[in-house]
Amino acid sequence: MPKKIAVVTGSAGFLGSHLCDKLIEKGYKVIGLDNFITGKLENIRHLLKSKNFSFLKHNITKYIDIKGRVDYVLHFASPASPEDYLEHPIPTLKAGSLGTHNALGLAKEKKAKFMLASTSEVYGDPLVHPQPESYWGNVNSIGVRGCYDESKRFAEAITMAYHRVHKIDTRIVRIFNTYGPRIRINDGRVIPNFIYQALDHKPLTVYGKGSQTRSFCYYSDLIEGIFRLMNFRINTPLNLGNPDEFTILELARLVLRLTNAKDKIIFKPLPLDDPKQRRPDITQAKRLLKWHPKIKLREGLKETIAWFRLHS
Ligand code: UDP
């Protein structure tokens, strides 16, 4: 049987590159696209030698021209860290809007299945906790995070429209906070920031009082969930993430312990519109995909710290 062919946008990113690895391991051929706005060549260098991987440097806000058969379009291109999208609000809005339109157009042309990498940010600063897929969210559309939240909300809307109008077999995965090897050390997200600071003998910067919560999923659990979702027919959004919830202060203390750092914690102002709580309700993913995250935060942090020690 000929190998299935998947196009992955954002293939040089943290999650995009791990997804390419998974697909190749599972016998797919992968065509990766990235414009390196936040992705890194380092993340895919090992794949460039593979006969099952080809790469195009391309900005997905422009028309995507791929020759030959395509079975799957997986749209993972977008800045995803608050610092990145605050620095690049317009490319972020364009990746979610024009980029999703182009990626859907490619799926339609090739009669391919389509997956959108969406986000827990569609729930904004949630008033329902934990967040089930049925929750419509609490988003400040004109706030500083609006560029990301609204681009992904638009991306979900156009994906559902292509499913309803053009009958494309679509998936929408709402990804909650994820971490692990290849996350950019300077991307501003809390886990790389804390590990970098601890290893560099700097105090850990906790924003606000650190009482806000997040639930962190190790990349390998998430990628396994995404792979299962590709092969399961559900066209409405599905949450994937780890429901173990921690305050940011608890996370800081854990990173200090695991790095044996003597350094302290300093408190900085809470960024605008920073969600106070976040935890996925993964009842649906458990039931439909027979999936649940296996890696505990402590274990995943140890792996990530070891990786940072080698790569920073
Ligand atoms: N945060 C922090 N110190 C940092 C970076 C982030 O206290 O150096 C906090 C941030 O205010 C937020 C949480 O950690 O409450 C998670 O932030 P992140 O940027 O990882 O992603 P978010 O979940 O907000 O999209």
Short mmCIF file of C-alpha atoms and ligand atoms in Angstrom, two decimals:
data_model
loop_
_atom_site.label_atom_id
_atom_site.label_comp_id
_atom_site.label_asym_id
_atom_site.label_seq_id
_atom_site.Cartn_x
_atom_site.Cartn_y
_atom_site.Cartn_z
CA MET A 1 0.00 0.00 0.00
CA PRO A 2 1.41 3.46 -0.84
CA LYS A 3 2.33 5.54 2.15
CA LYS A 4 -0.19 8.17 3.32
CA ILE A 5 0.97 11.73 2.66
CA ALA A 6 0.51 14.44 5.30
CA VAL A 7 1.21 18.16 4.95
CA VAL A 8 2.17 19.70 8.31
CA THR A 9 2.16 23.50 8.55
CA GLY A 10 4.40 24.84 11.32
CA SER A 11 6.57 21.73 10.95
CA ALA A 12 9.65 23.40 12.46
CA GLY A 13 7.79 24.40 15.61
CA PHE A 14 7.79 22.68 18.98
CA LEU A 15 4.65 20.59 18.40
CA GLY A 16 4.79 20.57 14.59
CA SER A 17 8.22 18.93 14.58
CA HIS A 18 7.20 16.27 17.13
CA LEU A 19 4.12 15.56 15.05
CA CYS A 20 6.30 15.06 11.94
CA ASP A 21 8.43 12.57 13.91
CA LYS A 22 5.34 10.66 14.99
CA LEU A 23 3.87 10.51 11.49
CA ILE A 24 7.11 9.27 9.95
CA GLU A 25 7.42 6.65 12.70
CA LYS A 26 3.87 5.54 11.85
CA GLY A 27 4.70 5.11 8.15
CA TYR A 28 3.53 8.40 6.65
CA LYS A 29 5.34 10.61 4.17
CA VAL A 30 5.43 14.19 5.46
CA ILE A 31 5.67 17.49 3.64
CA GLY A 32 6.59 20.15 6.20
CA LEU A 33 5.99 23.89 5.77
CA ASP A 34 7.35 26.66 7.97
CA ASN A 35 8.47 30.28 7.59
CA PHE A 36 10.61 30.16 10.77
CA ILE A 37 8.86 33.10 12.44
CA THR A 38 8.94 31.09 15.66
CA GLY A 39 9.98 27.64 14.36
CA LYS A 40 13.60 26.52 14.19
CA LEU A 41 15.56 24.54 11.61
CA GLU A 42 17.21 22.67 14.51
CA ASN A 43 13.87 21.00 15.26
CA ILE A 44 13.73 19.28 11.86
CA ARG A 45 17.40 18.97 10.91
CA HIS A 46 17.35 15.25 11.72
CA LEU A 47 14.36 14.79 9.40
CA LEU A 48 15.95 16.44 6.38
CA LYS A 49 17.91 13.23 5.72
CA SER A 50 14.76 11.08 5.65
CA LYS A 51 13.31 10.07 2.26
CA ASN A 52 9.90 10.33 3.90
CA PHE A 53 10.25 14.02 4.75
CA SER A 54 10.40 17.01 2.47
CA PHE A 55 10.42 20.62 3.50
CA LEU A 56 9.23 23.88 1.94
CA LYS A 57 10.04 27.24 3.46
CA HIS A 58 6.69 28.88 3.01
CA ASN A 59 4.49 31.48 4.66
CA ILE A 60 1.05 29.86 4.87
CA THR A 61 -0.70 33.21 4.54
CA LYS A 62 0.22 32.86 0.85
CA TYR A 63 -1.38 30.31 -1.52
CA ILE A 64 -0.05 26.79 -0.86
CA ASP A 65 0.92 24.93 -4.02
CA ILE A 66 1.68 21.23 -3.49
CA LYS A 67 1.99 18.79 -6.38
CA GLY A 68 0.49 15.31 -6.22
CA ARG A 69 -1.63 13.45 -3.71
CA VAL A 70 -2.19 14.67 -0.15
CA ASP A 71 -4.18 12.62 2.36
CA TYR A 72 -3.99 14.88 5.39
CA VAL A 73 -3.45 18.59 6.05
CA LEU A 74 -2.45 19.31 9.65
CA HIS A 75 -2.47 23.03 10.33
CA PHE A 76 -0.08 23.71 13.23
CA ALA A 77 1.46 27.00 12.10
CA SER A 78 1.06 29.94 14.49
CA PRO A 79 3.00 31.78 17.15
CA ALA A 80 1.66 30.20 20.36
CA SER A 81 3.46 31.76 23.29
CA PRO A 82 1.96 34.97 24.73
CA GLU A 83 5.30 36.79 24.31
CA ASP A 84 5.52 35.69 20.69
CA TYR A 85 2.03 36.72 19.76
CA LEU A 86 2.34 40.01 21.62
CA GLU A 87 5.42 40.67 19.50
CA HIS A 88 3.80 39.47 16.26
CA PRO A 89 0.07 40.21 16.59
CA ILE A 90 -0.57 40.68 12.89
CA PRO A 91 1.26 37.54 11.65
CA THR A 92 -0.62 35.68 14.42
CA LEU A 93 -3.99 36.94 13.18
CA LYS A 94 -2.99 36.15 9.60
CA ALA A 95 -1.79 32.61 10.43
CA GLY A 96 -5.16 31.83 12.04
CA SER A 97 -7.28 33.51 9.37
CA LEU A 98 -5.56 33.60 5.96
CA GLY A 99 -3.36 30.62 6.88
CA THR A 100 -6.30 28.47 7.93
CA HIS A 101 -8.20 29.50 4.78
CA ASN A 102 -5.26 28.44 2.59
CA ALA A 103 -4.74 25.18 4.48
CA LEU A 104 -8.44 24.36 4.15
CA GLY A 105 -8.29 25.25 0.45
CA LEU A 106 -5.45 22.74 0.04
CA ALA A 107 -7.46 20.05 1.86
CA LYS A 108 -10.48 20.76 -0.35
CA GLU A 109 -8.44 20.65 -3.57
CA LYS A 110 -6.77 17.37 -2.57
CA LYS A 111 -9.87 15.82 -0.95
CA ALA A 112 -7.72 15.42 2.14
CA LYS A 113 -8.66 15.23 5.80
CA PHE A 114 -7.89 18.37 7.78
CA MET A 115 -6.86 19.05 11.36
CA LEU A 116 -6.74 22.46 13.03
CA ALA A 117 -4.45 22.96 16.01
CA SER A 118 -6.67 25.14 18.17
CA THR A 119 -6.11 26.16 21.76
CA SER A 120 -7.47 26.41 25.26
CA GLU A 121 -7.20 30.18 24.67
CA VAL A 122 -10.55 29.98 22.88
CA TYR A 123 -11.98 29.79 26.43
CA GLY A 124 -10.22 33.08 27.36
CA ASP A 125 -10.29 33.79 31.10
CA PRO A 126 -12.78 31.01 31.76
CA LEU A 127 -15.77 31.38 34.07
CA VAL A 128 -16.49 27.64 33.86
CA HIS A 129 -13.96 25.33 35.46
CA PRO A 130 -12.68 22.86 34.31
CA GLN A 131 -13.40 23.72 30.68
CA PRO A 132 -15.54 21.29 28.65
CA GLU A 133 -15.74 21.63 24.86
CA SER A 134 -19.31 22.90 25.22
CA TYR A 135 -18.13 26.09 27.02
CA TRP A 136 -18.20 29.14 24.71
CA GLY A 137 -15.52 31.06 26.55
CA ASN A 138 -14.85 34.51 27.98
CA VAL A 139 -12.56 36.36 25.59
CA ASN A 140 -11.61 40.03 25.43
CA SER A 141 -11.54 40.37 21.64
CA ILE A 142 -9.76 43.74 21.70
CA GLY A 143 -7.33 42.93 24.53
CA VAL A 144 -3.64 42.14 24.07
CA ARG A 145 -4.29 38.39 23.83
CA GLY A 146 -7.19 38.93 21.42
CA CYS A 147 -4.91 38.51 18.39
CA TYR A 148 -4.31 34.86 19.28
CA ASP A 149 -7.66 34.01 20.88
CA GLU A 150 -9.72 35.50 18.08
CA SER A 151 -7.52 34.14 15.28
CA LYS A 152 -8.06 30.64 16.68
CA ARG A 153 -11.78 31.24 17.22
CA PHE A 154 -12.03 32.40 13.61
CA ALA A 155 -9.96 29.36 12.54
CA GLU A 156 -12.44 27.06 14.32
CA ALA A 157 -15.37 28.86 12.68
CA ILE A 158 -13.98 28.59 9.14
CA THR A 159 -13.02 24.95 9.73
CA MET A 160 -16.60 24.12 10.75
CA ALA A 161 -17.90 26.09 7.73
CA TYR A 162 -15.68 24.07 5.34
CA HIS A 163 -16.90 20.91 7.01
CA ARG A 164 -20.56 21.91 6.66
CA VAL A 165 -20.40 23.46 3.19
CA HIS A 166 -17.64 21.48 1.44
CA LYS A 167 -18.04 18.28 3.48
CA ILE A 168 -14.35 18.20 4.40
CA ASP A 169 -13.55 15.63 7.06
CA THR A 170 -12.18 18.00 9.68
CA ARG A 171 -10.78 17.72 13.21
CA ILE A 172 -10.28 20.54 15.72
CA VAL A 173 -7.96 19.88 18.63
CA ARG A 174 -8.01 22.37 21.51
CA ILE A 175 -4.51 22.08 22.91
CA PHE A 176 -3.92 23.03 26.55
CA ASN A 177 -0.50 24.10 27.93
CA THR A 178 2.11 21.66 26.64
CA TYR A 179 5.85 21.47 27.31
CA GLY A 180 8.89 19.33 26.68
CA PRO A 181 12.08 19.10 24.61
CA ARG A 182 12.26 21.58 21.68
CA ILE A 183 10.13 24.21 23.38
CA ARG A 184 12.09 27.41 22.73
CA ILE A 185 14.15 28.39 25.73
CA ASN A 186 13.40 32.07 25.17
CA ASP A 187 9.80 31.75 24.06
CA GLY A 188 8.53 33.39 27.23
CA ARG A 189 6.23 30.59 28.37
CA VAL A 190 6.32 29.75 32.01
CA ILE A 191 8.07 26.36 31.92
CA PRO A 192 10.99 27.35 29.63
CA ASN A 193 11.31 30.65 31.52
CA PHE A 194 11.52 28.97 34.94
CA ILE A 195 13.93 26.25 33.80
CA TYR A 196 16.16 28.75 32.02
CA GLN A 197 16.18 31.06 35.04
CA ALA A 198 16.92 28.21 37.49
CA LEU A 199 19.78 26.84 35.35
CA ASP A 200 21.16 30.35 34.88
CA HIS A 201 21.11 31.06 38.66
CA LYS A 202 18.55 33.82 38.28
CA PRO A 203 15.44 34.29 40.42
CA LEU A 204 12.27 32.81 38.99
CA THR A 205 9.83 35.45 37.77
CA VAL A 206 6.35 34.66 39.05
CA TYR A 207 3.72 36.99 37.58
CA GLY A 208 1.06 38.26 39.98
CA LYS A 209 0.83 36.31 43.22
CA GLY A 210 1.33 33.03 41.39
CA SER A 211 -2.12 31.86 42.45
CA GLN A 212 -3.29 31.52 38.82
CA THR A 213 -3.45 27.90 37.69
CA ARG A 214 -2.45 25.93 34.62
CA SER A 215 -2.47 22.22 33.76
CA PHE A 216 0.63 21.06 31.91
CA CYS A 217 0.77 18.20 29.41
CA TYR A 218 3.99 16.50 28.33
CA TYR A 219 4.48 16.66 24.55
CA SER A 220 4.55 12.88 24.00
CA ASP A 221 1.12 12.44 25.62
CA LEU A 222 -0.29 15.25 23.52
CA ILE A 223 1.15 13.95 20.24
CA GLU A 224 -0.26 10.48 20.96
CA GLY A 225 -3.69 12.07 21.50
CA ILE A 226 -3.39 14.02 18.25
CA PHE A 227 -2.46 10.88 16.33
CA ARG A 228 -5.46 9.03 17.74
CA LEU A 229 -7.72 11.97 16.89
CA MET A 230 -6.52 11.97 13.26
CA ASN A 231 -7.85 8.45 12.99
CA PHE A 232 -11.11 8.97 14.85
CA ARG A 233 -14.09 10.65 13.24
CA ILE A 234 -15.23 13.59 15.33
CA ASN A 235 -15.67 16.91 13.59
CA THR A 236 -16.48 19.07 16.60
CA PRO A 237 -13.62 20.40 18.82
CA LEU A 238 -11.88 18.06 21.23
CA ASN A 239 -9.82 19.10 24.28
CA LEU A 240 -6.42 17.50 24.73
CA GLY A 241 -4.32 18.25 27.78
CA ASN A 242 -3.38 17.03 31.22
CA PRO A 243 -6.01 17.79 33.88
CA ASP A 244 -3.51 17.87 36.79
CA GLU A 245 -3.77 21.51 37.87
CA PHE A 246 -1.03 23.54 39.61
CA THR A 247 -0.65 27.11 40.73
CA ILE A 248 2.24 28.95 39.09
CA LEU A 249 3.84 29.30 42.53
CA GLU A 250 3.71 25.51 42.99
CA LEU A 251 5.32 25.11 39.57
CA ALA A 252 8.11 27.57 40.48
CA ARG A 253 8.87 25.68 43.71
CA LEU A 254 8.92 22.36 41.85
CA VAL A 255 11.36 23.69 39.23
CA LEU A 256 13.62 25.02 42.02
CA ARG A 257 13.60 21.61 43.72
CA LEU A 258 14.25 19.62 40.53
CA THR A 259 17.15 21.84 39.46
CA ASN A 260 18.61 22.04 43.00
CA ALA A 261 18.65 25.79 42.52
CA LYS A 262 19.25 27.94 45.55
CA ASP A 263 17.69 30.92 43.88
CA LYS A 264 14.60 32.71 44.94
CA ILE A 265 11.33 33.70 43.45
CA ILE A 266 10.58 37.31 42.53
CA PHE A 267 7.11 38.60 41.87
CA LYS A 268 6.35 40.68 38.75
CA PRO A 269 3.11 42.30 37.62
CA LEU A 270 0.48 40.00 36.19
CA PRO A 271 0.17 40.49 32.38
CA LEU A 272 -3.12 41.91 31.11
CA ASP A 273 -5.97 39.43 30.62
CA ASP A 274 -3.89 36.58 32.04
CA PRO A 275 -6.37 33.73 32.64
CA LYS A 276 -6.83 33.01 36.38
CA GLN A 277 -7.45 29.31 35.96
CA ARG A 278 -7.19 26.66 33.28
CA ARG A 279 -7.80 22.95 33.31
CA PRO A 280 -9.18 20.76 30.54
CA ASP A 281 -12.20 18.56 30.93
CA ILE A 282 -10.98 15.54 28.94
CA THR A 283 -14.01 13.30 29.45
CA GLN A 284 -14.63 13.17 25.68
CA ALA A 285 -11.03 12.38 24.71
CA LYS A 286 -10.89 9.61 27.32
CA ARG A 287 -14.11 8.06 26.11
CA LEU A 288 -13.68 8.42 22.35
CA LEU A 289 -9.92 8.02 21.89
CA LYS A 290 -9.29 5.77 24.91
CA TRP A 291 -6.57 8.30 25.69
CA HIS A 292 -5.32 9.88 28.85
CA PRO A 293 -2.02 11.58 29.70
CA LYS A 294 0.50 9.32 31.41
CA ILE A 295 3.42 11.57 32.26
CA LYS A 296 3.22 13.40 35.59
CA LEU A 297 4.49 16.98 35.77
CA ARG A 298 7.49 16.03 37.91
CA GLU A 299 8.62 13.36 35.44
CA GLY A 300 8.10 15.56 32.37
CA LEU A 301 9.94 18.46 34.01
CA LYS A 302 12.92 16.22 34.77
CA GLU A 303 13.13 15.23 31.09
CA THR A 304 12.76 18.82 29.97
CA ILE A 305 15.40 20.07 32.41
CA ALA A 306 17.81 17.38 31.15
CA TRP A 307 17.15 18.49 27.57
CA PHE A 308 17.67 22.16 28.45
CA ARG A 309 20.96 21.34 30.16
CA LEU A 310 22.18 19.84 26.88
CA HIS A 311 20.76 22.47 24.56
CA SER A 312 21.19 25.83 26.28
N1 UDP B 1 4.15 33.22 34.02
C1 UDP B 1 4.92 33.55 35.13
N2 UDP B 1 6.25 33.78 34.93
C2 UDP B 1 6.86 33.70 33.71
C3 UDP B 1 6.06 33.36 32.59
C4 UDP B 1 4.70 33.14 32.79
O1 UDP B 1 4.43 33.62 36.25
O2 UDP B 1 8.07 33.94 33.64
C5 UDP B 1 2.71 32.92 34.24
C6 UDP B 1 1.77 33.68 33.30
O3 UDP B 1 1.42 34.93 33.84
C7 UDP B 1 0.60 32.72 33.25
C8 UDP B 1 1.22 31.35 33.40
O4 UDP B 1 2.51 31.57 33.93
O5 UDP B 1 -0.27 32.94 34.34
C9 UDP B 1 1.34 30.58 32.09
O6 UDP B 1 1.94 31.45 31.15
P1 UDP B 1 2.40 30.98 29.71
O7 UDP B 1 3.08 32.15 29.07
O8 UDP B 1 3.21 29.74 29.83
O9 UDP B 1 1.11 30.61 28.89
P2 UDP B 1 -0.47 30.87 29.00
O10 UDP B 1 -1.00 29.69 29.70
O11 UDP B 1 -0.74 32.13 29.78
O12 UDP B 1 -0.89 30.97 27.60
#
